[in-house]
Amino acid sequence: MSSTIVALSTARGRSAIAVIRMSGDDAIEIAKKIFAPFPKQPNLLKVGTIKTEHFNEHAMCVYFVAPHSYTGENSVEFHCHGGTAVPQAVIEKCLENGAVMAQNGEFSKRAFINGKQNLTNAEGIIEMIDAETASAAKAGANLLENKLGKKVIALQDQLLDLLSACEAALDYPEEDLELPTTQQVDTQLADIEKQLSSLISTTALGKIAKNGIDVAILGAPNVGKSSLLNALLGTDRAIVSQIEGTTRDTLTESVVYRDIKFNFIDTAGLRQTTDEIEEEGIRRAHLAAQNADVVLFVVDNENTPLTLEMMPPIVTIFNKSDLYEVHNLGKNQLTVSAKYGDVEPIKQHLYEMFNAGDIATSDLLITNERHLSCLKQAHAQTLETLQACKTTTLDIVANGLKAIWDSLGQITGTSASEDIINRIYSKFCLGK
Ligand SMILES: Nc1nc2c(ncn2[C@@H]2O[C@H](COP(=O)(O)OP(=O)(O)OP(=O)(O)O)[C@@H](O)[C@H]2O)c(=O)[nH]1
Ligand SMILES: [Mg+2]
């Protein structure tokens, strides 16, 4: 017996319509008490009235009978006027008649419990809701369409075949079953290892699809870093002046270029200083550079020594190209005029540098930390088991196979703990 939950499924605030969702054993009975005339059939939206304490709300109602609903339970949706007061009054009516307020993600969690979705589907929904670019939405849609789930299940099937062959031979030695040789296990496992590492290797592109590319803009004072940020964004975002040391705080703004989000970080000019605030700004500039995917090192003449020692790759930008000419541009060096020229070539360069074009053609990218850590664990166990194939007996190998199977199962949820499941669904908004 499941309680009947209710929540507003559309965003709060002023809007044309609001959708209120109710799910649970009594959802249809409760709806019948408050909405008339109640639809005669499921799955059809009908116009009617909800009598609330202070007013009559002209709304629409549709109901779904278990298991044919999003949650797999009896469910009802009211499509009423938007805003704050009307949806609130409708929710009150549901509560008065026995429903309880839903927790964040409770509808989706029930869908999981009722076998309507697996964990990667749920995470795909979250990624789609959060997506700011088409690439990010596509990565979410792939999860929702169960592309990763199917891949994981295929790998698990392969493991299960191996495991059952090992176990049958181990458990029923008297049957004289043909024992798979460790050599056979070895070949198949090597194939699984290859598939896992190729999945893991999509993470770099996955991160770009989901979060974009973090680009820190560094350089000496006055070389035109803030001018460059403004030009890249196409807006007058940062203060620009001929006074050295204008920018103190780091300043991050994003722009979408060919479906990829670029997160540009303007920073304080690098120089020796005794000014405490400026010093802090410079410390933050270095930090931004360390955490970025790439640094644009801006200079404003041809003779600046490139003395930047940092981790991420560096693209040197010879700015103020209207004032001088650069002879012999090297690899990862570009010349632009932030003030007078076109800075699109920088975006183009970064786009190509990170192979962002491959995102559109790739079928499956790992975009989720949790999936990555399960895959890495499975991969490490595969390597260990491969080693065991060479040095130990079949029963130890079988244990290894089980461990890999379990790690993969955590991705889709077949072997995930209650904690993990709760954590995933709590990320949902209310009403989802
Ligand atoms: N001629 C020319 N001047 C530029 C160009 N880009 C920037 N400037 C000028 O250079 C000066 C410094 O520009 P900013 O963008 O404030 O430089 P910054 O690197 O952010 O400086 P700080 O914040 O002090 O570190 C301003 O007077 C800009 O107008 C350019 O392409 N050509
Ligand atoms: Mg500046």
XYZ file of N, CA, C and O in Angstrom, residues 78-237:
640
model
N -3.592 17.541 -12.620
C -4.493 18.672 -12.805
C -3.725 19.751 -13.544
O -2.625 20.125 -13.121
N -4.296 20.235 -14.638
C -3.689 21.368 -15.350
C -4.555 22.579 -15.018
O -5.679 22.692 -15.497
N -4.044 23.434 -14.133
C -4.865 24.566 -13.704
C -4.166 25.875 -14.041
O -3.102 25.877 -14.664
N -4.772 26.991 -13.624
C -4.124 28.279 -13.882
C -2.831 28.364 -13.070
O -2.722 27.779 -11.997
N -1.879 29.137 -13.598
C -0.568 29.221 -12.944
C -0.566 30.222 -11.804
O -1.619 30.546 -11.251
N 0.608 30.706 -11.480
C 0.739 31.655 -10.376
C 0.932 30.927 -9.064
O 1.379 29.792 -9.041
N 0.592 31.576 -7.993
C 0.857 31.010 -6.675
C -0.403 30.502 -5.993
O -0.475 29.363 -5.535
N -1.456 31.348 -5.968
C -2.638 31.041 -5.153
C -3.423 29.837 -5.693
O -3.845 28.973 -4.921
N -3.607 29.783 -7.013
C -4.457 28.719 -7.568
C -3.834 27.334 -7.345
O -4.466 26.454 -6.739
N -2.588 27.118 -7.784
C -2.007 25.790 -7.541
C -1.980 25.430 -6.054
O -2.237 24.281 -5.683
N -1.706 26.430 -5.220
C -1.653 26.178 -3.780
C -3.006 25.674 -3.280
O -3.085 24.700 -2.518
N -4.096 26.322 -3.747
C -5.442 25.929 -3.305
C -5.770 24.509 -3.775
O -6.398 23.727 -3.045
N -5.338 24.167 -4.998
C -5.628 22.819 -5.520
C -4.847 21.778 -4.712
O -5.387 20.723 -4.342
N -3.599 22.096 -4.398
C -2.787 21.166 -3.594
C -3.433 20.988 -2.214
O -3.555 19.859 -1.710
N -3.903 22.091 -1.634
C -4.608 22.032 -0.323
C -5.770 21.051 -0.394
O -5.983 20.246 0.518
N -6.551 21.114 -1.485
C -7.714 20.213 -1.624
C -7.248 18.750 -1.624
O -7.883 17.891 -1.012
N -6.161 18.490 -2.317
C -5.640 17.110 -2.372
C -5.208 16.676 -0.971
O -5.487 15.536 -0.548
N -4.537 17.581 -0.259
C -4.043 17.247 1.087
C -5.228 16.993 2.030
O -5.224 16.024 2.796
N -6.245 17.853 1.933
C -7.436 17.680 2.791
C -8.071 16.316 2.586
O -8.660 15.741 3.497
N -7.947 15.803 1.360
C -8.617 14.533 1.055
C -7.708 13.310 1.184
O -8.039 12.233 0.697
N -6.553 13.513 1.798
C -5.756 12.329 2.141
C -4.396 12.220 1.495
O -3.632 11.298 1.814
N -4.076 13.136 0.560
C -2.736 13.063 -0.046
C -1.714 13.683 0.911
O -2.080 14.412 1.826
N -0.439 13.359 0.703
C 0.635 14.004 1.473
C 1.600 14.667 0.495
O 1.696 14.251 -0.656
N 2.302 15.702 0.974
C 3.246 16.393 0.088
C 4.375 15.440 -0.312
O 4.907 14.705 0.519
N 4.731 15.504 -1.585
C 5.836 14.652 -2.069
C 7.176 15.239 -1.654
O 7.293 16.444 -1.466
N 8.160 14.372 -1.514
C 9.541 14.823 -1.301
C 10.162 15.112 -2.678
O 9.647 14.657 -3.693
N 11.309 15.776 -2.671
C 12.030 15.974 -3.943
C 12.278 14.629 -4.609
O 12.784 13.711 -3.976
N 11.925 14.535 -5.887
C 12.242 13.334 -6.650
C 11.427 12.099 -6.303
O 11.707 11.010 -6.786
N 10.395 12.272 -5.479
C 9.685 11.073 -5.016
C 8.905 10.380 -6.136
O 8.805 9.151 -6.156
N 8.383 11.171 -7.091
C 7.667 10.536 -8.210
C 8.625 9.639 -8.992
O 8.317 8.502 -9.317
N 9.820 10.181 -9.262
C 10.800 9.408 -10.045
C 11.323 8.222 -9.246
O 11.587 7.156 -9.806
N 11.480 8.414 -7.942
C 11.962 7.300 -7.125
C 10.948 6.157 -7.162
O 11.307 4.980 -7.262
N 9.655 6.525 -7.112
C 8.631 5.475 -7.207
C 8.688 4.787 -8.573
O 8.478 3.583 -8.682
N 8.972 5.590 -9.612
C 9.111 4.995 -10.952
C 10.246 3.971 -10.955
O 10.140 2.902 -11.561
N 11.331 4.283 -10.250
C 12.471 3.353 -10.150
C 12.065 2.088 -9.399
O 12.297 0.965 -9.856
N 11.405 2.298 -8.246
C 11.004 1.151 -7.421
C 10.059 0.237 -8.198
O 10.122 -0.983 -8.113
N 9.194 0.854 -9.029
C 8.241 0.051 -9.794
C 8.802 -0.433 -11.131
O 8.046 -0.860 -12.008
N 10.122 -0.301 -11.306
C 10.752 -0.843 -12.509
C 10.494 -0.039 -13.771
O 10.689 -0.525 -14.882
N 10.040 1.211 -13.608
C 9.755 2.034 -14.795
C 11.005 2.714 -15.334
O 11.016 3.220 -16.440
N 12.029 2.820 -14.508
C 13.275 3.424 -14.966
C 14.430 2.861 -14.139
O 14.206 2.330 -13.049
N 15.640 2.953 -14.684
C 16.804 2.578 -13.882
C 17.522 3.854 -13.444
O 17.105 4.955 -13.772
N 18.599 3.693 -12.704
C 19.268 4.879 -12.160
C 19.821 5.787 -13.248
O 19.751 7.002 -13.138
N 20.359 5.200 -14.316
C 20.928 6.073 -15.356
C 19.813 6.853 -16.053
O 20.023 7.989 -16.462
N 18.622 6.259 -16.189
C 17.499 7.018 -16.761
C 17.218 8.231 -15.901
O 17.017 9.344 -16.390
N 17.176 7.993 -14.580
C 16.869 9.083 -13.649
C 17.931 10.172 -13.753
O 17.619 11.363 -13.802
N 19.193 9.750 -13.825
C 20.270 10.740 -13.922
C 20.193 11.481 -15.262
O 20.534 12.660 -15.346
N 19.723 10.777 -16.295
C 19.521 11.428 -17.595
C 18.474 12.528 -17.491
O 18.627 13.607 -18.069
N 17.418 12.265 -16.729
C 16.366 13.287 -16.554
C 16.968 14.513 -15.875
O 16.750 15.649 -16.307
N 17.774 14.284 -14.828
C 18.388 15.418 -14.130
C 19.277 16.202 -15.102
O 19.234 17.424 -15.158
N 20.055 15.481 -15.899
C 20.960 16.178 -16.821
C 20.181 16.976 -17.853
O 20.585 18.062 -18.246
N 19.036 16.436 -18.294
C 18.240 17.171 -19.281
C 17.642 18.430 -18.671
O 17.615 19.490 -19.292
N 17.170 18.325 -17.435
C 16.590 19.499 -16.771
C 17.664 20.568 -16.577
O 17.412 21.757 -16.738
N 18.883 20.130 -16.268
C 19.972 21.083 -16.003
C 20.663 21.586 -17.270
O 21.461 22.514 -17.200
N 20.373 20.962 -18.419
C 21.165 21.255 -19.631
C 21.012 22.696 -20.084
O 19.911 23.227 -20.139
N 22.150 23.315 -20.407
C 22.117 24.688 -20.926
C 22.461 24.723 -22.409
O 22.305 25.736 -23.060
N 23.004 23.637 -22.925
C 23.315 23.584 -24.359
C 22.712 22.311 -24.933
O 22.377 21.378 -24.202
N 22.590 22.308 -26.273
C 22.037 21.122 -26.931
C 22.934 19.906 -26.671
O 22.431 18.793 -26.507
N 24.268 20.116 -26.603
C 25.170 18.976 -26.360
C 24.889 18.355 -24.997
O 24.895 17.134 -24.850
N 24.670 19.211 -24.003
C 24.393 18.694 -22.660
C 23.055 17.968 -22.652
O 22.909 16.907 -22.037
N 22.064 18.525 -23.356
C 20.750 17.872 -23.402
C 20.851 16.525 -24.101
O 20.225 15.547 -23.695
N 21.714 16.468 -25.142
C 21.866 15.205 -25.874
C 22.475 14.131 -24.962
O 22.038 12.975 -24.976
N 23.469 14.539 -24.163
C 24.089 13.579 -23.240
C 23.043 13.056 -22.261
O 22.983 11.857 -21.965
N 22.183 13.949 -21.779
C 21.113 13.536 -20.868
C 20.119 12.620 -21.569
O 19.688 11.606 -21.023
N 19.777 12.985 -22.814
C 18.804 12.185 -23.569
C 19.337 10.771 -23.804
O 18.588 9.796 -23.760
N 20.650 10.664 -24.043
C 21.254 9.338 -24.236
C 21.068 8.464 -22.999
O 20.812 7.265 -23.107
N 21.214 9.087 -21.828
C 21.021 8.325 -20.585
C 19.557 7.922 -20.457
O 19.227 6.796 -20.085
N 18.702 8.884 -20.778
C 17.263 8.628 -20.665
C 16.843 7.508 -21.623
O 16.003 6.681 -21.310
N 17.465 7.502 -22.801
C 17.150 6.437 -23.774
C 17.840 5.138 -23.404
O 17.799 4.163 -24.139
N 18.539 5.153 -22.299
C 19.156 3.938 -21.755
C 20.350 3.435 -22.545
O 20.659 2.242 -22.525
N 21.045 4.341 -23.263
C 22.198 3.877 -24.041
C 23.286 3.312 -23.124
O 23.839 2.264 -23.409
N 23.575 4.017 -22.034
C 24.596 3.499 -21.111
C 24.079 2.225 -20.434
O 24.801 1.249 -20.293
N 22.793 2.268 -20.040
C 22.185 1.095 -19.391
C 22.332 -0.151 -20.254
O 22.725 -1.216 -19.771
N 22.056 -0.006 -21.562
C 22.126 -1.161 -22.464
C 23.558 -1.669 -22.588
O 23.808 -2.874 -22.619
N 24.488 -0.717 -22.660
C 25.901 -1.089 -22.786
C 26.337 -1.871 -21.531
O 27.015 -2.897 -21.626
N 25.919 -1.351 -20.369
C 26.293 -1.983 -19.106
C 25.684 -3.389 -19.018
O 26.356 -4.352 -18.633
N 24.426 -3.493 -19.416
C 23.765 -4.804 -19.340
C 24.452 -5.801 -20.279
O 24.641 -6.969 -19.939
N 24.875 -5.313 -21.457
C 25.574 -6.207 -22.399
C 26.883 -6.711 -21.771
O 27.224 -7.894 -21.887
N 27.600 -5.795 -21.114
C 28.849 -6.203 -20.454
C 28.560 -7.183 -19.322
O 29.264 -8.179 -19.144
N 27.492 -6.912 -18.580
C 27.138 -7.812 -17.473
C 26.764 -9.199 -17.994
O 27.105 -10.208 -17.383
N 26.071 -9.223 -19.137
C 25.699 -10.516 -19.734
C 26.944 -11.309 -20.109
O 27.027 -12.518 -19.877
N 27.889 -10.602 -20.699
C 29.145 -11.247 -21.088
C 29.828 -11.849 -19.851
O 30.325 -12.982 -19.892
N 29.811 -11.079 -18.754
C 30.427 -11.561 -17.512
C 29.680 -12.767 -16.956
O 30.262 -13.730 -16.474
N 28.342 -12.679 -17.053
C 27.517 -13.745 -16.494
C 27.745 -15.069 -17.240
O 27.772 -16.133 -16.635
N 27.902 -14.972 -18.551
C 28.204 -16.171 -19.347
C 29.480 -16.836 -18.841
O 29.530 -18.051 -18.634
N 30.481 -15.990 -18.656
C 31.766 -16.500 -18.176
C 31.636 -17.104 -16.785
O 32.121 -18.204 -16.499
N 30.925 -16.338 -15.936
C 30.783 -16.735 -14.542
C 30.032 -18.059 -14.427
O 30.420 -18.949 -13.678
N 28.944 -18.189 -15.212
C 28.166 -19.423 -15.088
C 28.976 -20.620 -15.574
O 28.885 -21.709 -14.994
N 29.783 -20.403 -16.605
C 30.637 -21.504 -17.067
C 31.625 -21.922 -15.971
O 31.810 -23.111 -15.696
N 32.225 -20.911 -15.316
C 33.185 -21.208 -14.237
C 32.483 -21.926 -13.093
O 32.960 -22.936 -12.579
N 31.324 -21.367 -12.686
C 30.657 -21.903 -11.494
C 30.118 -23.303 -11.710
O 30.192 -24.142 -10.814
N 29.565 -23.530 -12.908
C 29.039 -24.868 -13.189
C 30.158 -25.894 -13.049
O 30.004 -26.943 -12.420
N 31.297 -25.555 -13.601
C 32.437 -26.471 -13.558
C 32.931 -26.659 -12.123
O 33.314 -27.767 -11.724
N 32.887 -25.534 -11.351
C 33.381 -25.625 -9.974
C 32.414 -26.367 -9.057
O 32.803 -27.155 -8.201
N 31.079 -26.101 -9.254
C 30.075 -26.658 -8.338
C 29.741 -28.116 -8.618
O 29.316 -28.843 -7.742
N 29.849 -28.498 -9.880
C 29.473 -29.872 -10.217
C 30.635 -30.615 -10.879
O 30.551 -31.011 -12.041
N 31.707 -30.791 -10.135
C 32.875 -31.428 -10.763
C 32.541 -32.840 -11.237
O 33.074 -33.315 -12.251
N 31.569 -33.489 -10.508
C 31.250 -34.885 -10.859
C 30.563 -34.990 -12.220
O 30.553 -36.025 -12.862
N 29.949 -33.847 -12.683
C 29.256 -33.862 -13.978
C 30.247 -33.914 -15.140
O 29.860 -34.022 -16.285
N 31.488 -33.758 -14.800
C 32.528 -33.786 -15.819
C 32.329 -32.707 -16.881
O 32.489 -32.930 -18.076
N 31.846 -31.535 -16.414
C 31.644 -30.426 -17.353
C 32.989 -29.923 -17.832
O 33.965 -29.969 -17.099
N 32.938 -29.442 -19.052
C 34.215 -28.947 -19.585
C 34.586 -27.641 -18.899
O 33.826 -26.668 -18.922
N 35.682 -27.652 -18.241
C 36.114 -26.473 -17.501
C 36.636 -25.422 -18.478
O 37.450 -25.729 -19.329
N 36.129 -24.162 -18.370
C 36.721 -23.155 -19.248
C 38.172 -22.935 -18.838
O 38.481 -22.897 -17.647
N 39.023 -22.886 -19.774
C 40.424 -22.674 -19.406
C 40.607 -21.216 -19.021
O 39.844 -20.356 -19.458
N 41.588 -20.963 -18.156
C 41.842 -19.566 -17.794
C 42.198 -18.780 -19.050
O 41.935 -17.597 -19.134
N 42.730 -19.464 -20.032
C 43.057 -18.801 -21.308
C 41.786 -18.245 -21.966
O 41.743 -17.111 -22.430
N 40.683 -19.073 -21.950
C 39.415 -18.604 -22.535
C 38.872 -17.414 -21.758
O 38.380 -16.446 -22.332
N 38.916 -17.517 -20.427
C 38.438 -16.425 -19.593
C 39.266 -15.175 -19.886
O 38.733 -14.073 -20.038
N 40.548 -15.398 -19.986
C 41.484 -14.315 -20.242
C 41.123 -13.540 -21.522
O 41.043 -12.321 -21.521
N 40.855 -14.252 -22.596
C 40.551 -13.588 -23.872
C 39.285 -12.738 -23.749
O 39.239 -11.601 -24.203
N 38.253 -13.325 -23.126
C 36.977 -12.591 -23.007
C 37.119 -11.385 -22.092
O 36.556 -10.329 -22.349
N 37.863 -11.595 -21.004
C 38.047 -10.494 -20.053
C 38.839 -9.359 -20.692
O 38.568 -8.180 -20.443
N 39.803 -9.730 -21.520
C 40.602 -8.706 -22.193
C 39.687 -7.855 -23.069
O 39.848 -6.637 -23.167
N 38.697 -8.487 -23.663
C 37.738 -7.757 -24.494
C 36.898 -6.803 -23.626
O 36.665 -5.645 -23.983
N 36.478 -7.302 -22.461
C 35.708 -6.459 -21.534
C 36.550 -5.273 -21.075
O 36.076 -4.135 -21.019
N 37.807 -5.546 -20.802
C 38.721 -4.465 -20.361
C 38.794 -3.379 -21.433
O 38.726 -2.193 -21.135
N 38.873 -3.804 -22.690
C 38.968 -2.838 -23.796
C 37.712 -1.974 -23.857
O 37.767 -0.756 -24.006
N 36.565 -2.615 -23.718
C 35.302 -1.868 -23.783
C 35.193 -0.875 -22.631
O 34.732 0.250 -22.803
N 35.628 -1.318 -21.442
C 35.562 -0.424 -20.285
C 36.494 0.764 -20.470
O 36.099 1.910 -20.233
N 37.713 0.498 -20.945
C 38.612 1.653 -21.051
C 38.164 2.581 -22.167
O 38.345 3.788 -22.065
N 37.513 2.045 -23.189
C 37.053 2.973 -24.233
C 35.877 3.819 -23.706
O 35.770 5.006 -24.025
N 35.043 3.237 -22.855
C 33.967 4.034 -22.226
C 34.562 5.137 -21.338
O 34.152 6.295 -21.400
N 35.552 4.737 -20.528
C 36.169 5.697 -19.602
C 36.832 6.847 -20.377
O 36.786 8.002 -19.963
N 37.370 6.502 -21.547
C 38.089 7.536 -22.307
C 37.153 8.597 -22.890
O 37.601 9.620 -23.388
N 35.844 8.371 -22.849
C 34.918 9.393 -23.369
C 34.646 10.481 -22.335
O 33.928 11.442 -22.609
N 35.211 10.308 -21.135
C 34.896 11.242 -20.052
C 35.299 12.684 -20.361
O 34.572 13.621 -20.028
N 36.467 12.852 -21.001
C 36.938 14.212 -21.277
C 35.924 14.948 -22.159
O 35.532 16.079 -21.866
N 35.476 14.273 -23.219
C 34.473 14.899 -24.087
C 33.147 15.063 -23.361
O 32.437 16.048 -23.540
N 32.837 14.082 -22.517
C 31.585 14.137 -21.745
C 31.540 15.359 -20.850
O 30.528 16.037 -20.743
N 32.668 15.659 -20.247
C 32.738 16.829 -19.365
C 32.488 18.103 -20.173
O 31.786 19.011 -19.735
N 33.065 18.137 -21.367
C 32.876 19.320 -22.213
C 31.415 19.452 -22.637
O 30.831 20.532 -22.610
N 30.812 18.320 -23.006
C 29.401 18.360 -23.419
C 28.527 18.856 -22.279
O 27.596 19.622 -22.481
N 28.844 18.409 -21.084
C 27.964 18.730 -19.957
C 28.270 20.106 -19.339
O 27.369 20.907 -19.136
N 29.550 20.355 -19.057
C 29.887 21.588 -18.323
C 30.548 22.650 -19.175
O 30.718 23.775 -18.725
N 30.979 22.297 -20.368
C 31.672 23.254 -21.208
C 33.165 23.254 -20.945
O 33.684 22.411 -20.216
N 33.849 24.227 -21.548
C 35.309 24.328 -21.417
C 35.629 25.547 -20.554
O 35.160 26.651 -20.833
N 36.405 25.329 -19.488
C 36.790 26.439 -18.607
C 38.064 27.085 -19.148
O 39.101 26.420 -19.234
N 37.958 28.352 -19.492
C 39.076 29.060 -20.130
C 39.485 30.245 -19.257
O 38.736 31.210 -19.128
N 40.672 30.166 -18.633
C 41.144 31.282 -17.806
C 41.946 32.242 -18.673
O 42.751 31.814 -19.502
N 41.686 33.548 -18.495
C 42.410 34.570 -19.269
C 43.439 35.207 -18.343
O 43.075 35.835 -17.350
N 44.718 34.978 -18.643
C 45.785 35.503 -17.780
C 46.747 36.381 -18.561
O 46.804 36.310 -19.784
N 47.506 37.182 -17.838
C 48.512 38.011 -18.483
C 48.858 39.199 -17.607
O 48.243 39.398 -16.551
N 49.826 39.988 -18.036
C 50.250 41.167 -17.282
C 49.118 42.204 -17.270
O 48.195 42.112 -18.072
N 49.194 43.175 -16.384
C 48.177 44.222 -16.381
C 48.149 44.952 -17.726
O 49.184 45.074 -18.384
N 46.956 45.372 -18.085
C 46.764 46.250 -19.252
C 46.965 45.624 -20.626
O 46.946 46.337 -21.620
N 47.190 44.331 -20.687
C 47.392 43.720 -22.011
C 46.073 43.561 -22.769
O 46.069 43.247 -23.959
N 44.946 43.761 -22.041
C 43.648 43.686 -22.713
C 42.859 42.430 -22.381
O 42.030 41.977 -23.176
N 43.054 41.875 -21.191
C 42.335 40.639 -20.797
C 40.830 40.905 -20.680
O 40.008 40.141 -21.190
N 40.502 42.001 -19.993
C 39.077 42.300 -19.814
C 38.441 42.696 -21.144
O 37.300 42.335 -21.422
N 39.211 43.402 -21.970
C 38.693 43.752 -23.305
C 38.413 42.474 -24.089
O 37.405 42.371 -24.799
N 39.310 41.495 -23.911
C 39.141 40.228 -24.623
C 37.896 39.493 -24.113
O 37.113 38.963 -24.907
N 37.718 39.489 -22.788
C 36.526 38.837 -22.231
C 35.276 39.465 -22.845
O 34.380 38.758 -23.323
N 35.226 40.794 -22.829
C 34.053 41.477 -23.373
C 33.825 41.123 -24.839
O 32.697 40.873 -25.259
N 34.915 41.092 -25.600
C 34.779 40.788 -27.027
C 34.295 39.349 -27.227
O 33.449 39.076 -28.075
N 34.817 38.429 -26.401
C 34.403 37.026 -26.533
C 32.933 36.855 -26.183
O 32.226 36.034 -26.768
N 32.467 37.641 -25.210
C 31.069 37.539 -24.787
C 30.142 38.348 -25.683
O 28.942 38.087 -25.746
N 30.707 39.355 -26.336
C 29.870 40.243 -27.132
C 29.069 41.200 -26.263
O 28.048 41.735 -26.705
N 29.498 41.391 -25.004
C 28.828 42.373 -24.139
C 29.879 43.139 -23.344
O 31.006 42.686 -23.192
N 29.462 44.270 -22.808
C 30.383 45.107 -22.049
C 30.356 44.654 -20.590
O 29.840 45.343 -19.734
N 30.921 43.497 -20.309
C 30.763 42.892 -18.989
C 31.767 43.425 -17.961
O 31.402 43.780 -16.865
